[in-house]
Each structure stands twice: as C-alpha cells, then as structure tokens.
Amino acid sequence: MLRKLTLETISLLFILLFVYTAVSKFLDYENFRVVIGQSPLITRFAPILAIAVPVAEIIIALLLVIPRYRRAGLYASFAMMLLFTTYIIVLVTLSERVPCSCGGVISRMTWKEHLYFNICFVLLALLGMWLHTKDKQLVHT
Amino acid sequence: MLCVVGCLALVLILYAFADKPNDHKNGFTRRVPAVTAMFQHSLTLKYPAYYIAGYTNQHIYLGNYSASLHLLAVNQNLQDTQELTLKISPEERYAWKLTRVMVDSPAVYMAEGNTPALYRGKLDDLMMDRFLSQSCFFNMLQNISTTSFISRSIHIDSLGNSQNILAKVKTDSPYVKLGKSILTKQVDGIFCTDGTLDYDKQTGKLVYLYHYRNEFVTLDTNLQVIYTAHTLDTNARAKIEVAHMSTGISKFSAPPTYVNSRVRIADNRIYVLSSLLADNEDRKTRQHNEIIDVFSLDNGKYIYTLYIPLKGEGRITDFIIKGDQLFALHDQTLNTYSILQ
C-alpha cells in the first residue's frame, strides 16, 4: 500500500513538474525560443529544441498518466532529468555567463539550487523505477 | 544503464558542437612578458553587489546595486571601513534598483535615468537634494564637473530606429546637447553600441569602450572626438545576434562575443579589462589572472599588458587605479594590488 502510494506521489510530482514547465515555456514561447539560443551549448539547435523540449515534457507527463505506459514514463523522466542535470554541470563549467530558460518559478533558482533540485528528481525517478519493477514482480508471483 | 550512457553521450555531443570562448585562436598577440601585479590586501565585504562609486585621496567609496542609499568608505590599505547612508526626503520617488552613486569629492551624486532623477549632496553631511531637473532620460551617467554630466541615452530617429548616443547635460541652457555619430551602429544600435565610459579629471578626456568590438573613442568634455583607436583583438564588428520580440523588448538570441568589459583612465593611460586570450598566451592564463591591456591616452597606442592574479574570489567586476595601486572589486571582495613597474 505504502509502495503504491509512494509510486503515485512520485508520478504525480513528475506530471506536475513537466506540465508546469512545458506550459510556462509555451506561454512565453517567443521569449523561450530567444533565450535558449543564448546557451553556448545549444545555440545551433535552439529552434528545434525550443519545440522539442516542451513537447517531450508533455509526452512524458502523458505516459505517466496512463497506467499502461507508466513504466516507460518513469524511465523517460529519469532520462530527461539526468539530461538536464548533466547539461547544467557542463554549462556551468563551460561558460562564464549562464542564461536560464527553464520556465516559470524554476528559472528563479540559482545554479546550485537547480543542481540540487534536479538531483532530487533524478533520485525520485530512480526510486519510482525501482518501486514499479517491484510492483510488477509482486503481481507476477 | 543505457539511459545514463545515452544522456551523457547526448550532452557530450552538444559540448563537442558548442562554440567555446577562447578555444580557437583569437588572432592577435600581446606584448610578453606581461607585468604581473603584486597582491597586497584583501577585504571581504559584508554584502554582495557592490560597485565602485568614486575615490578621494584617503578613501575608496563603494555603492551597492541592491541598496541605493548605502555607501561604504574604505581606506587605502583596507584596514578601516565606514558604512554611510545617503539622506533623502521620504517623498522622493525613483527607481532605486537603477540608481548609481558617484562620489566626486566634496560632492556626491545619485542618478537614476528612467525617471529621470538626479540628486546632489556633500560628502560631509550626505543630505541629497534634487538637482538638474531639466535632464533627459539616460542609461549611463558620468559627472565631468559640478554643473555638467555626460550621459548615454537612447535616441529615436524620424524612421523609428533607436540607438545609443552620448549627450552632455548641463545646469544651464541648452540643458541637453546631443553628441550624434560618436557611437556607431553595427547591428541593432543598442546592444552593439553597449560599452563602458570613464572620465579623467586630470586631462579632461573621456573614453568610451565598446563591449563587443575592439574599439574605443576618446573625447573631450564638449563631445568632440579626439581619436578612435582599437584594442588588440580582431573583432572589428560586434558578433552578436539580437531578436526583437513582440513585447517591444530585444534580447540576445545567441551567446555574444564579449571583448572588453571595463575601461579606466589613470595617469595618462587607458586600462582595458579584456575577456579574450591572445595567441601567445597559455590557455590557463585567464583562469588564474585577469588581463588588462594598457594604452596611451595621448594617441591610443598599445603600451603593455598587466596580469592581475586571481585569488579564487571570482572575476573582477570593477576596478580603479590610484597612483601605483590597483583596487579590484570582485562582487563581494575588494583587493588591492601594486602595479609599480
């Protein structure tokens, strides 16, 4: 029961996070598209990423909502958060002036806060994946 | 596991494709060996976000971006600090986040260019009174005498194009005189003309140094150009991309190539804090030092290069030169160096 509840909470947290950031990116799309280009890592891919990132976030949120695809959703969330985390680490070491375009209140975080926040979510996704596998095993036995 | 490897690989691919500053050759050389400044004293300040507001024979004055009325006086060997508060009538309305304090002993000025609001007081009582109400909007201000200032303002021409220009603001008529065609437009007129300004009391000359191109302009106090000269690097045109948004705001849409960050004039020399590495410098040079190129104020010719060793407190945000001493501000740390050659 507790396992189920934890899993639900983790999924809900990810859904909230991804929907919130994706929507705030779309609402402020014009700005997002410009600011994302300021990052030296992704200048060349900015026009594609400006659409791909929020769309991917929505898709992951949908995967998490549908029970059949939850496992895929959790894996995708883990991958996404890991991607963001490595990106932050590389960006901070690479460039003297770092812009941020994460969306909504999340943009207000400092780089340290960002890093801790992301690591928390990476761990949450790991926990979710583990719980989900356990769940499946129980059903099968 | 596959996930982890995939993510790391993706970021590494992005990293491989990224334009890294100072990674490729910048195409210029500096005079070697450079002179290395000698570290003297260090003072950790109580708050972050300080800037240099001015200096007298005995003191350096620091203003603070997040506390418009706060002023910190520090003596030359950084032993003695004194917190001061400017006094202003409570009815006064101004955008405190945009105000800058300028100390030009015995006067102290406080300026905010969006209202615009200008205040003047004396260092010994700090009572600030409204001053020069016939001013214009500005985004940078430098006092050149007790009755006149040089401002950088945005000028909009008849076609609706906006551009930064320098102007002289005085207490008597004609209150504002525009110095057209001093700052030259290359890309958008605003970002591409951005830079820093310093005034030398001794010679009455001003230098405006562009941030994104290898150029500075030396002027007299009547906004007459004495000469235009170049910093060492090869960025003759600003490498910036600007996007104009429907809200009327413009933003960079790619990382700008930042060339020069700060100019200061002292003893007939121009000190330019540079962001770029020369081809004959080691890649680690800028990790451990701040690089200042020194030019002659008479003709803008390059003389030598000065290295300011960093002590792990981050990059220099502002600096001044006073005799053979250099005061370097690193946001929350103030260091002094001896630059005796």
GROMACS .gro file of C-alpha atoms in nm:
model
  482
    1MET     CA    1   0.000   0.000   0.000
    2LEU     CA    2   0.274   0.239   0.103
    3ARG     CA    3   0.468   0.136  -0.205
    4LYS     CA    4   0.169   0.209  -0.424
    5LEU     CA    5   0.117   0.547  -0.259
    6THR     CA    6   0.483   0.643  -0.299
    7LEU     CA    7   0.477   0.545  -0.662
    8GLU     CA    8   0.162   0.750  -0.721
    9THR     CA    9   0.316   1.051  -0.546
   10ILE     CA   10   0.634   1.030  -0.749
   11SER     CA   11   0.439   1.006  -1.073
   12LEU     CA   12   0.221   1.296  -0.970
   13LEU     CA   13   0.525   1.509  -0.885
   14PHE     CA   14   0.676   1.443  -1.227
   15ILE     CA   15   0.348   1.513  -1.404
   16LEU     CA   16   0.318   1.844  -1.218
   17LEU     CA   17   0.680   1.936  -1.289
   18PHE     CA   18   0.669   1.857  -1.660
   19VAL     CA   19   0.327   2.002  -1.729
   20TYR     CA   20   0.409   2.318  -1.535
   21THR     CA   21   0.743   2.382  -1.706
   22ALA     CA   22   0.614   2.286  -2.051
   23VAL     CA   23   0.311   2.514  -2.021
   24SER     CA   24   0.517   2.804  -1.894
   25LYS     CA   25   0.757   2.755  -2.185
   26PHE     CA   26   0.472   2.758  -2.436
   27LEU     CA   27   0.303   3.058  -2.275
   28ASP     CA   28   0.628   3.250  -2.301
   29TYR     CA   29   0.733   3.076  -2.621
   30GLU     CA   30   0.873   3.380  -2.801
   31ASN     CA   31   1.099   3.459  -2.511
   32PHE     CA   32   1.194   3.095  -2.454
   33ARG     CA   33   1.300   3.048  -2.814
   34VAL     CA   34   1.531   3.350  -2.797
   35VAL     CA   35   1.680   3.286  -2.453
   36ILE     CA   36   1.752   2.918  -2.519
   37GLY     CA   37   1.979   3.036  -2.803
   38GLN     CA   38   2.196   3.225  -2.555
   39SER     CA   39   2.323   2.898  -2.415
   40PRO     CA   40   2.656   2.825  -2.583
   41LEU     CA   41   2.579   2.452  -2.578
   42ILE     CA   42   2.264   2.466  -2.786
   43THR     CA   43   2.278   2.781  -2.999
   44ARG     CA   44   2.275   2.577  -3.320
   45PHE     CA   45   1.987   2.356  -3.216
   46ALA     CA   46   1.778   2.625  -3.047
   47PRO     CA   47   1.489   2.638  -3.300
   48ILE     CA   48   1.436   2.259  -3.285
   49LEU     CA   49   1.491   2.229  -2.911
   50ALA     CA   50   1.254   2.518  -2.837
   51ILE     CA   51   0.972   2.293  -2.960
   52ALA     CA   52   1.117   1.950  -2.885
   53VAL     CA   53   1.182   2.009  -2.514
   54PRO     CA   54   0.833   2.121  -2.407
   55VAL     CA   55   0.669   1.862  -2.637
   56ALA     CA   56   0.883   1.587  -2.485
   57GLU     CA   57   0.785   1.708  -2.139
   58ILE     CA   58   0.415   1.687  -2.224
   59ILE     CA   59   0.458   1.339  -2.376
   60ILE     CA   60   0.637   1.214  -2.066
   61ALA     CA   61   0.360   1.357  -1.848
   62LEU     CA   62   0.102   1.173  -2.062
   63LEU     CA   63   0.297   0.848  -2.037
   64LEU     CA   64   0.292   0.882  -1.660
   65VAL     CA   65  -0.081   0.945  -1.654
   66ILE     CA   66  -0.168   0.630  -1.849
   67PRO     CA   67  -0.108   0.328  -1.621
   68ARG     CA   68  -0.001   0.100  -1.909
   69TYR     CA   69   0.282   0.334  -2.004
   70ARG     CA   70   0.382   0.443  -1.657
   71ARG     CA   71   0.698   0.230  -1.665
   72ALA     CA   72   0.812   0.395  -1.987
   73GLY     CA   73   0.717   0.733  -1.837
   74LEU     CA   74   0.933   0.677  -1.533
   75TYR     CA   75   1.228   0.573  -1.746
   76ALA     CA   76   1.177   0.875  -1.967
   77SER     CA   77   1.153   1.106  -1.665
   78PHE     CA   78   1.476   0.964  -1.532
   79ALA     CA   79   1.646   1.013  -1.868
   80MET     CA   80   1.512   1.367  -1.902
   81MET     CA   81   1.621   1.478  -1.555
   82LEU     CA   82   1.961   1.318  -1.600
   83LEU     CA   83   1.995   1.501  -1.928
   84PHE     CA   84   1.908   1.835  -1.767
   85THR     CA   85   2.147   1.766  -1.479
   86THR     CA   86   2.447   1.680  -1.696
   87TYR     CA   87   2.361   1.977  -1.914
   88ILE     CA   88   2.372   2.211  -1.613
   89ILE     CA   89   2.704   2.071  -1.494
   90VAL     CA   90   2.864   2.107  -1.837
   91LEU     CA   91   2.720   2.457  -1.887
   92VAL     CA   92   2.839   2.586  -1.551
   93THR     CA   93   3.192   2.460  -1.612
   94LEU     CA   94   3.193   2.582  -1.971
   95SER     CA   95   3.073   2.937  -1.970
   96GLU     CA   96   3.127   3.250  -1.761
   97ARG     CA   97   2.779   3.390  -1.807
   98VAL     CA   98   2.499   3.135  -1.796
   99PRO     CA   99   2.147   3.208  -1.908
  100CYS     CA  100   1.847   3.007  -1.786
  101SER     CA  101   1.523   2.931  -1.966
  102CYS     CA  102   1.372   2.653  -1.758
  103GLY     CA  103   1.033   2.820  -1.732
  104GLY     CA  104   0.817   2.963  -1.453
  105VAL     CA  105   0.943   2.998  -1.096
  106ILE     CA  106   1.206   2.733  -1.165
  107SER     CA  107   1.402   2.996  -1.360
  108ARG     CA  108   1.446   3.192  -1.038
  109MET     CA  109   1.665   2.927  -0.881
  110THR     CA  110   2.040   2.977  -0.860
  111TRP     CA  111   2.262   2.722  -1.031
  112LYS     CA  112   2.333   2.541  -0.707
  113GLU     CA  113   1.964   2.518  -0.623
  114HIS     CA  114   1.899   2.397  -0.976
  115LEU     CA  115   2.154   2.124  -0.937
  116TYR     CA  116   2.015   2.000  -0.603
  117PHE     CA  117   1.659   2.023  -0.733
  118ASN     CA  118   1.749   1.816  -1.038
  119ILE     CA  119   1.945   1.559  -0.842
  120CYS     CA  120   1.643   1.515  -0.611
  121PHE     CA  121   1.422   1.447  -0.910
  122VAL     CA  122   1.676   1.208  -1.061
  123LEU     CA  123   1.674   1.013  -0.734
  124LEU     CA  124   1.293   1.025  -0.720
  125ALA     CA  125   1.276   0.879  -1.071
  126LEU     CA  126   1.519   0.605  -0.971
  127LEU     CA  127   1.306   0.524  -0.668
  128GLY     CA  128   0.995   0.523  -0.885
  129MET     CA  129   1.153   0.287  -1.138
  130TRP     CA  130   1.262   0.053  -0.862
  131LEU     CA  131   0.919   0.053  -0.694
  132HIS     CA  132   0.749  -0.005  -1.025
  133THR     CA  133   0.966  -0.308  -1.101
  134LYS     CA  134   0.892  -0.447  -0.753
  135ASP     CA  135   0.523  -0.392  -0.812
  136LYS     CA  136   0.533  -0.588  -1.133
  137GLN     CA  137   0.722  -0.871  -0.970
  138LEU     CA  138   0.457  -0.896  -0.697
  139VAL     CA  139   0.178  -0.916  -0.949
  140HIS     CA  140   0.356  -1.188  -1.140
  141THR     CA  141   0.430  -1.408  -0.840
  142MET     CA  142   2.206   0.198  -1.764
  143LEU     CA  143   2.153   0.257  -2.133
  144CYS     CA  144   1.963   0.569  -2.032
  145VAL     CA  145   2.259   0.704  -1.837
  146VAL     CA  146   2.507   0.641  -2.115
  147GLY     CA  147   2.269   0.787  -2.373
  148CYS     CA  148   2.220   1.109  -2.175
  149LEU     CA  149   2.587   1.160  -2.112
  150ALA     CA  150   2.663   1.096  -2.478
  151LEU     CA  151   2.399   1.347  -2.588
  152VAL     CA  152   2.537   1.625  -2.369
  153LEU     CA  153   2.889   1.544  -2.481
  154ILE     CA  154   2.780   1.571  -2.843
  155LEU     CA  155   2.628   1.912  -2.767
  156TYR     CA  156   2.951   2.007  -2.592
  157ALA     CA  157   3.156   1.899  -2.892
  158PHE     CA  158   2.947   2.117  -3.122
  159ALA     CA  159   2.944   2.419  -2.892
  160ASP     CA  160   3.142   2.733  -2.961
  161LYS     CA  161   3.374   2.761  -2.667
  162PRO     CA  162   3.513   3.107  -2.592
  163ASN     CA  163   3.891   3.131  -2.619
  164ASP     CA  164   3.901   2.777  -2.756
  165HIS     CA  165   4.020   2.866  -3.102
  166LYS     CA  166   4.294   3.117  -3.177
  167ASN     CA  167   4.175   3.475  -3.142
  168GLY     CA  168   4.425   3.602  -3.398
  169PHE     CA  169   4.623   3.859  -3.200
  170THR     CA  170   4.928   3.870  -2.973
  171ARG     CA  171   5.016   4.057  -2.656
  172ARG     CA  172   5.350   4.203  -2.560
  173VAL     CA  173   5.531   3.944  -2.347
  174PRO     CA  174   5.628   3.908  -2.074
  175ALA     CA  175   5.329   4.082  -1.921
  176VAL     CA  176   5.369   4.277  -1.598
  177THR     CA  177   5.216   4.088  -1.308
  178ALA     CA  178   5.057   4.299  -1.036
  179MET     CA  179   5.161   4.229  -0.676
  180PHE     CA  180   4.878   4.130  -0.443
  181GLN     CA  181   4.865   4.350  -0.131
  182HIS     CA  182   4.548   4.342   0.077
  183SER     CA  183   4.206   4.182   0.067
  184LEU     CA  184   3.880   4.274   0.234
  185THR     CA  185   3.566   4.063   0.236
  186LEU     CA  186   3.263   4.287   0.228
  187LYS     CA  187   2.952   4.226   0.435
  188TYR     CA  188   2.716   4.226   0.136
  189PRO     CA  189   2.736   4.129  -0.232
  190ALA     CA  190   2.661   4.354  -0.532
  191TYR     CA  191   2.898   4.645  -0.473
  192TYR     CA  192   3.034   4.877  -0.742
  193ILE     CA  193   3.299   5.149  -0.726
  194ALA     CA  194   3.135   5.490  -0.680
  195GLY     CA  195   3.450   5.700  -0.665
  196TYR     CA  196   3.752   5.783  -0.454
  197THR     CA  197   3.930   6.061  -0.269
  198ASN     CA  198   4.289   6.081  -0.153
  199GLN     CA  199   4.213   5.882   0.160
  200HIS     CA  200   3.918   5.663   0.069
  201ILE     CA  201   3.751   5.446  -0.188
  202TYR     CA  202   3.373   5.465  -0.199
  203LEU     CA  203   3.159   5.166  -0.290
  204GLY     CA  204   2.794   5.188  -0.387
  205ASN     CA  205   2.558   4.892  -0.382
  206TYR     CA  206   2.323   4.780  -0.661
  207SER     CA  207   2.070   4.643  -0.413
  208ALA     CA  208   2.075   4.930  -0.161
  209SER     CA  209   2.060   5.264  -0.339
  210LEU     CA  210   2.137   5.482  -0.035
  211HIS     CA  211   2.413   5.268   0.110
  212LEU     CA  212   2.772   5.379   0.068
  213LEU     CA  213   3.082   5.211   0.204
  214ALA     CA  214   3.403   5.408   0.258
  215VAL     CA  215   3.724   5.203   0.273
  216ASN     CA  216   4.071   5.342   0.334
  217GLN     CA  217   4.372   5.274   0.115
  218ASN     CA  218   4.513   4.971   0.298
  219LEU     CA  219   4.164   4.826   0.350
  220GLN     CA  220   4.201   4.845   0.729
  221ASP     CA  221   3.922   5.083   0.804
  222THR     CA  222   3.566   5.072   0.671
  223GLN     CA  223   3.278   5.305   0.737
  224GLU     CA  224   2.914   5.246   0.644
  225LEU     CA  225   2.734   5.559   0.527
  226THR     CA  226   2.373   5.624   0.439
  227LEU     CA  227   2.266   5.896   0.199
  228LYS     CA  228   1.980   6.107   0.336
  229ILE     CA  229   1.693   6.182   0.107
  230SER     CA  230   1.345   6.325   0.156
  231PRO     CA  231   1.092   6.041   0.202
  232GLU     CA  232   0.862   6.195  -0.062
  233GLU     CA  233   1.115   6.141  -0.338
  234ARG     CA  234   1.015   5.873  -0.587
  235TYR     CA  235   1.274   5.699  -0.804
  236ALA     CA  236   1.357   5.350  -0.928
  237TRP     CA  237   1.603   5.256  -0.655
  238LYS     CA  238   1.726   4.946  -0.836
  239LEU     CA  239   1.857   5.161  -1.120
  240THR     CA  240   2.028   5.430  -0.915
  241ARG     CA  241   2.402   5.477  -0.922
  242VAL     CA  242   2.602   5.684  -0.677
  243MET     CA  243   2.901   5.887  -0.793
  244VAL     CA  244   3.150   6.032  -0.548
  245ASP     CA  245   3.349   6.330  -0.669
  246SER     CA  246   3.475   6.490  -0.351
  247PRO     CA  247   3.345   6.709  -0.197
  248ALA     CA  248   3.026   6.631  -0.390
  249VAL     CA  249   2.826   6.311  -0.410
  250TYR     CA  250   2.565   6.246  -0.680
  251MET     CA  251   2.290   5.993  -0.713
  252ALA     CA  252   2.145   5.932  -1.058
  253GLU     CA  253   1.861   5.726  -1.199
  254GLY     CA  254   1.791   5.760  -1.569
  255ASN     CA  255   1.447   5.608  -1.616
  256THR     CA  256   1.252   5.868  -1.417
  257PRO     CA  257   1.494   6.058  -1.466
  258ALA     CA  258   1.609   6.170  -1.120
  259LEU     CA  259   1.933   6.330  -1.015
  260TYR     CA  260   2.038   6.421  -0.662
  261ARG     CA  261   2.336   6.607  -0.527
  262GLY     CA  262   2.483   6.628  -0.181
  263LYS     CA  263   2.805   6.683   0.011
  264LEU     CA  264   3.023   6.403   0.138
  265ASP     CA  265   3.037   6.553   0.488
  266ASP     CA  266   2.661   6.566   0.553
  267LEU     CA  267   2.518   6.331   0.281
  268MET     CA  268   2.196   6.533   0.253
  269MET     CA  269   2.079   6.464  -0.102
  270ASP     CA  270   1.874   6.727  -0.285
  271ARG     CA  271   1.709   6.713  -0.625
  272PHE     CA  272   1.928   6.861  -0.891
  273LEU     CA  273   1.923   6.934  -1.263
  274SER     CA  274   1.553   6.884  -1.325
  275GLN     CA  275   1.596   6.974  -1.696
  276SER     CA  276   1.764   6.642  -1.760
  277CYS     CA  277   1.693   6.377  -2.024
  278PHE     CA  278   1.644   6.001  -1.996
  279PHE     CA  279   1.969   5.813  -1.974
  280ASN     CA  280   2.110   5.465  -1.918
  281MET     CA  281   2.457   5.576  -1.811
  282LEU     CA  282   2.585   5.894  -1.649
  283GLN     CA  283   2.928   6.036  -1.574
  284ASN     CA  284   2.983   6.364  -1.394
  285ILE     CA  285   3.250   6.581  -1.553
  286SER     CA  286   3.215   6.897  -1.344
  287THR     CA  287   2.994   7.031  -1.069
  288THR     CA  288   2.748   7.156  -1.330
  289SER     CA  289   2.773   6.909  -1.619
  290PHE     CA  290   2.743   6.542  -1.700
  291ILE     CA  291   2.793   6.310  -1.994
  292SER     CA  292   2.501   6.074  -2.041
  293ARG     CA  293   2.435   5.781  -2.267
  294SER     CA  294   2.077   5.796  -2.385
  295ILE     CA  295   1.860   5.621  -2.638
  296HIS     CA  296   1.788   5.839  -2.939
  297ILE     CA  297   1.498   5.754  -3.169
  298ASP     CA  298   1.527   5.900  -3.519
  299SER     CA  299   1.244   6.000  -3.754
  300LEU     CA  300   1.233   5.648  -3.901
  301GLY     CA  301   1.182   5.498  -3.558
  302ASN     CA  302   1.526   5.342  -3.528
  303SER     CA  303   1.666   5.362  -3.179
  304GLN     CA  304   2.031   5.393  -3.097
  305ASN     CA  305   2.254   5.474  -2.802
  306ILE     CA  306   2.407   5.820  -2.822
  307LEU     CA  307   2.620   6.028  -2.589
  308ALA     CA  308   2.487   6.362  -2.469
  309LYS     CA  309   2.608   6.643  -2.249
  310VAL     CA  310   2.371   6.751  -1.974
  311LYS     CA  311   2.429   7.089  -1.807
  312THR     CA  312   2.267   7.305  -1.543
  313ASP     CA  313   2.234   7.599  -1.783
  314SER     CA  314   2.078   7.641  -2.128
  315PRO     CA  315   2.089   7.447  -2.362
  316TYR     CA  316   2.045   7.188  -2.094
  317VAL     CA  317   2.099   6.888  -2.320
  318LYS     CA  318   2.336   6.872  -2.616
  319LEU     CA  319   2.339   6.554  -2.825
  320GLY     CA  320   2.667   6.410  -2.948
  321LYS     CA  321   2.545   6.239  -3.261
  322SER     CA  322   2.761   5.996  -3.459
  323ILE     CA  323   3.006   5.931  -3.177
  324LEU     CA  324   2.874   5.583  -3.107
  325THR     CA  325   2.833   5.395  -3.435
  326LYS     CA  326   2.564   5.140  -3.504
  327GLN     CA  327   2.671   4.797  -3.633
  328VAL     CA  328   2.385   4.559  -3.559
  329ASP     CA  329   2.085   4.684  -3.364
  330GLY     CA  330   2.204   5.021  -3.230
  331ILE     CA  331   2.152   4.936  -2.863
  332PHE     CA  332   2.334   4.615  -2.777
  333CYS     CA  333   2.605   4.662  -3.040
  334THR     CA  334   2.692   5.006  -2.901
  335ASP     CA  335   2.697   4.894  -2.539
  336GLY     CA  336   3.017   4.966  -2.352
  337THR     CA  337   3.176   5.145  -2.061
  338LEU     CA  338   3.274   5.505  -2.003
  339ASP     CA  339   3.536   5.669  -1.786
  340TYR     CA  340   3.639   6.029  -1.730
  341ASP     CA  341   3.986   6.155  -1.648
  342LYS     CA  342   3.979   6.471  -1.440
  343GLN     CA  343   4.349   6.538  -1.492
  344THR     CA  344   4.327   6.579  -1.871
  345GLY     CA  345   3.954   6.637  -1.912
  346LYS     CA  346   3.926   6.344  -2.151
  347LEU     CA  347   3.662   6.072  -2.171
  348VAL     CA  348   3.699   5.723  -2.312
  349TYR     CA  349   3.407   5.513  -2.431
  350LEU     CA  350   3.500   5.147  -2.479
  351TYR     CA  351   3.267   4.909  -2.665
  352HIS     CA  352   3.190   4.571  -2.507
  353TYR     CA  353   3.150   4.372  -2.829
  354ARG     CA  354   3.406   4.523  -3.066
  355ASN     CA  355   3.776   4.614  -3.050
  356GLU     CA  356   3.723   4.986  -3.039
  357PHE     CA  357   3.733   5.285  -2.807
  358VAL     CA  358   3.666   5.652  -2.862
  359THR     CA  359   3.848   5.930  -2.680
  360LEU     CA  360   3.652   6.254  -2.642
  361ASP     CA  361   3.681   6.591  -2.481
  362THR     CA  362   3.416   6.725  -2.247
  363ASN     CA  363   3.240   6.903  -2.536
  364LEU     CA  364   3.182   6.566  -2.702
  365GLN     CA  365   3.439   6.630  -2.974
  366VAL     CA  366   3.610   6.308  -3.082
  367ILE     CA  367   3.988   6.332  -3.034
  368TYR     CA  368   4.060   5.992  -3.188
  369THR     CA  369   3.918   5.643  -3.232
  370ALA     CA  370   4.153   5.355  -3.152
  371HIS     CA  371   4.145   4.978  -3.133
  372THR     CA  372   4.207   4.720  -2.868
  373LEU     CA  373   4.435   4.430  -2.961
  374ASP     CA  374   4.180   4.171  -3.072
  375THR     CA  375   4.033   4.134  -3.420
  376ASN     CA  376   3.661   4.184  -3.350
  377ALA     CA  377   3.607   4.492  -3.567
  378ARG     CA  378   3.236   4.414  -3.590
  379ALA     CA  379   3.022   4.313  -3.295
  380LYS     CA  380   2.947   3.939  -3.312
  381ILE     CA  381   2.602   3.945  -3.163
  382GLU     CA  382   2.256   3.831  -3.266
  383VAL     CA  383   1.959   4.025  -3.141
  384ALA     CA  384   1.594   3.921  -3.157
  385HIS     CA  385   1.320   4.183  -3.136
  386MET     CA  386   1.013   4.049  -2.964
  387SER     CA  387   0.651   4.148  -2.999
  388THR     CA  388   0.657   4.293  -2.646
  389GLY     CA  389   0.900   4.558  -2.773
  390ILE     CA  390   1.189   4.409  -2.581
  391SER     CA  391   1.508   4.296  -2.755
  392LYS     CA  392   1.723   4.009  -2.636
  393PHE     CA  393   2.035   3.828  -2.744
  394SER     CA  394   1.944   3.515  -2.940
  395ALA     CA  395   2.295   3.369  -2.936
  396PRO     CA  396   2.583   3.400  -2.691
  397PRO     CA  397   2.752   3.735  -2.763
  398THR     CA  398   3.128   3.759  -2.814
  399TYR     CA  399   3.225   3.973  -2.520
  400VAL     CA  400   3.553   4.151  -2.589
  401ASN     CA  401   3.615   4.427  -2.336
  402SER     CA  402   3.448   4.458  -2.001
  403ARG     CA  403   3.573   4.777  -1.831
  404VAL     CA  404   3.777   5.087  -1.907
  405ARG     CA  405   3.955   5.310  -1.655
  406ILE     CA  406   4.183   5.606  -1.714
  407ALA     CA  407   4.472   5.699  -1.483
  408ASP     CA  408   4.798   5.891  -1.526
  409ASN     CA  409   4.757   5.943  -1.899
  410ARG     CA  410   4.695   5.575  -1.962
  411ILE     CA  411   4.390   5.377  -2.059
  412TYR     CA  412   4.336   5.045  -1.879
  413VAL     CA  413   4.117   4.797  -2.066
  414LEU     CA  414   3.993   4.485  -1.889
  415SER     CA  415   3.987   4.228  -2.168
  416SER     CA  416   3.795   3.899  -2.198
  417LEU     CA  417   3.999   3.745  -2.476
  418LEU     CA  418   4.314   3.540  -2.475
  419ALA     CA  419   4.597   3.619  -2.716
  420ASP     CA  420   4.754   3.352  -2.935
  421ASN     CA  421   5.084   3.380  -2.749
  422GLU     CA  422   4.924   3.324  -2.408
  423ASP     CA  423   4.879   3.000  -2.222
  424ARG     CA  424   4.519   2.876  -2.204
  425LYS     CA  425   4.537   2.873  -1.824
  426THR     CA  426   4.635   3.242  -1.812
  427ARG     CA  427   4.281   3.371  -1.784
  428GLN     CA  428   4.182   3.106  -1.531
  429HIS     CA  429   4.436   3.244  -1.285
  430ASN     CA  430   4.455   3.607  -1.394
  431GLU     CA  431   4.251   3.899  -1.512
  432ILE     CA  432   4.412   4.056  -1.820
  433ILE     CA  433   4.436   4.435  -1.852
  434ASP     CA  434   4.580   4.593  -2.167
  435VAL     CA  435   4.728   4.939  -2.121
  436PHE     CA  436   4.710   5.209  -2.390
  437SER     CA  437   4.839   5.564  -2.412
  438LEU     CA  438   4.572   5.827  -2.355
  439ASP     CA  439   4.754   6.066  -2.593
  440ASN     CA  440   4.716   5.854  -2.906
  441GLY     CA  441   4.553   5.521  -2.813
  442LYS     CA  442   4.869   5.319  -2.882
  443TYR     CA  443   4.921   4.987  -2.703
  444ILE     CA  444   5.192   5.000  -2.434
  445TYR     CA  445   5.190   4.678  -2.230
  446THR     CA  446   4.974   4.417  -2.063
  447LEU     CA  447   4.906   4.378  -1.694
  448TYR     CA  448   4.810   4.049  -1.526
  449ILE     CA  449   4.606   4.065  -1.207
  450PRO     CA  450   4.639   3.731  -1.027
  451LEU     CA  451   4.304   3.597  -0.905
  452LYS     CA  452   4.282   3.452  -0.556
  453GLY     CA  453   3.974   3.238  -0.608
  454GLU     CA  454   3.718   3.513  -0.544
  455GLY     CA  455   3.577   3.517  -0.896
  456ARG     CA  456   3.626   3.759  -1.182
  457ILE     CA  457   3.685   4.132  -1.144
  458THR     CA  458   3.358   4.322  -1.167
  459ASP     CA  459   3.508   4.670  -1.144
  460PHE     CA  460   3.846   4.830  -1.077
  461ILE     CA  461   4.020   5.164  -1.037
  462ILE     CA  462   4.380   5.276  -1.044
  463LYS     CA  463   4.509   5.522  -0.788
  464GLY     CA  464   4.877   5.606  -0.811
  465ASP     CA  465   5.065   5.277  -0.825
  466GLN     CA  466   4.781   5.088  -0.664
  467LEU     CA  467   4.503   4.895  -0.835
  468PHE     CA  468   4.178   4.834  -0.647
  469ALA     CA  469   3.989   4.535  -0.783
  470LEU     CA  470   3.633   4.460  -0.685
  471HIS     CA  471   3.513   4.101  -0.720
  472ASP     CA  472   3.148   4.147  -0.626
  473GLN     CA  473   3.192   4.083  -0.252
  474THR     CA  474   3.570   4.108  -0.218
  475LEU     CA  475   3.790   4.414  -0.255
  476ASN     CA  476   4.158   4.350  -0.328
  477THR     CA  477   4.447   4.589  -0.375
  478TYR     CA  478   4.750   4.526  -0.594
  479SER     CA  479   5.071   4.715  -0.652
  480ILE     CA  480   5.128   4.786  -1.021
  481LEU     CA  481   5.466   4.951  -0.983
  482GLN     CA  482   5.672   4.859  -1.287
   0.00000   0.00000   0.00000
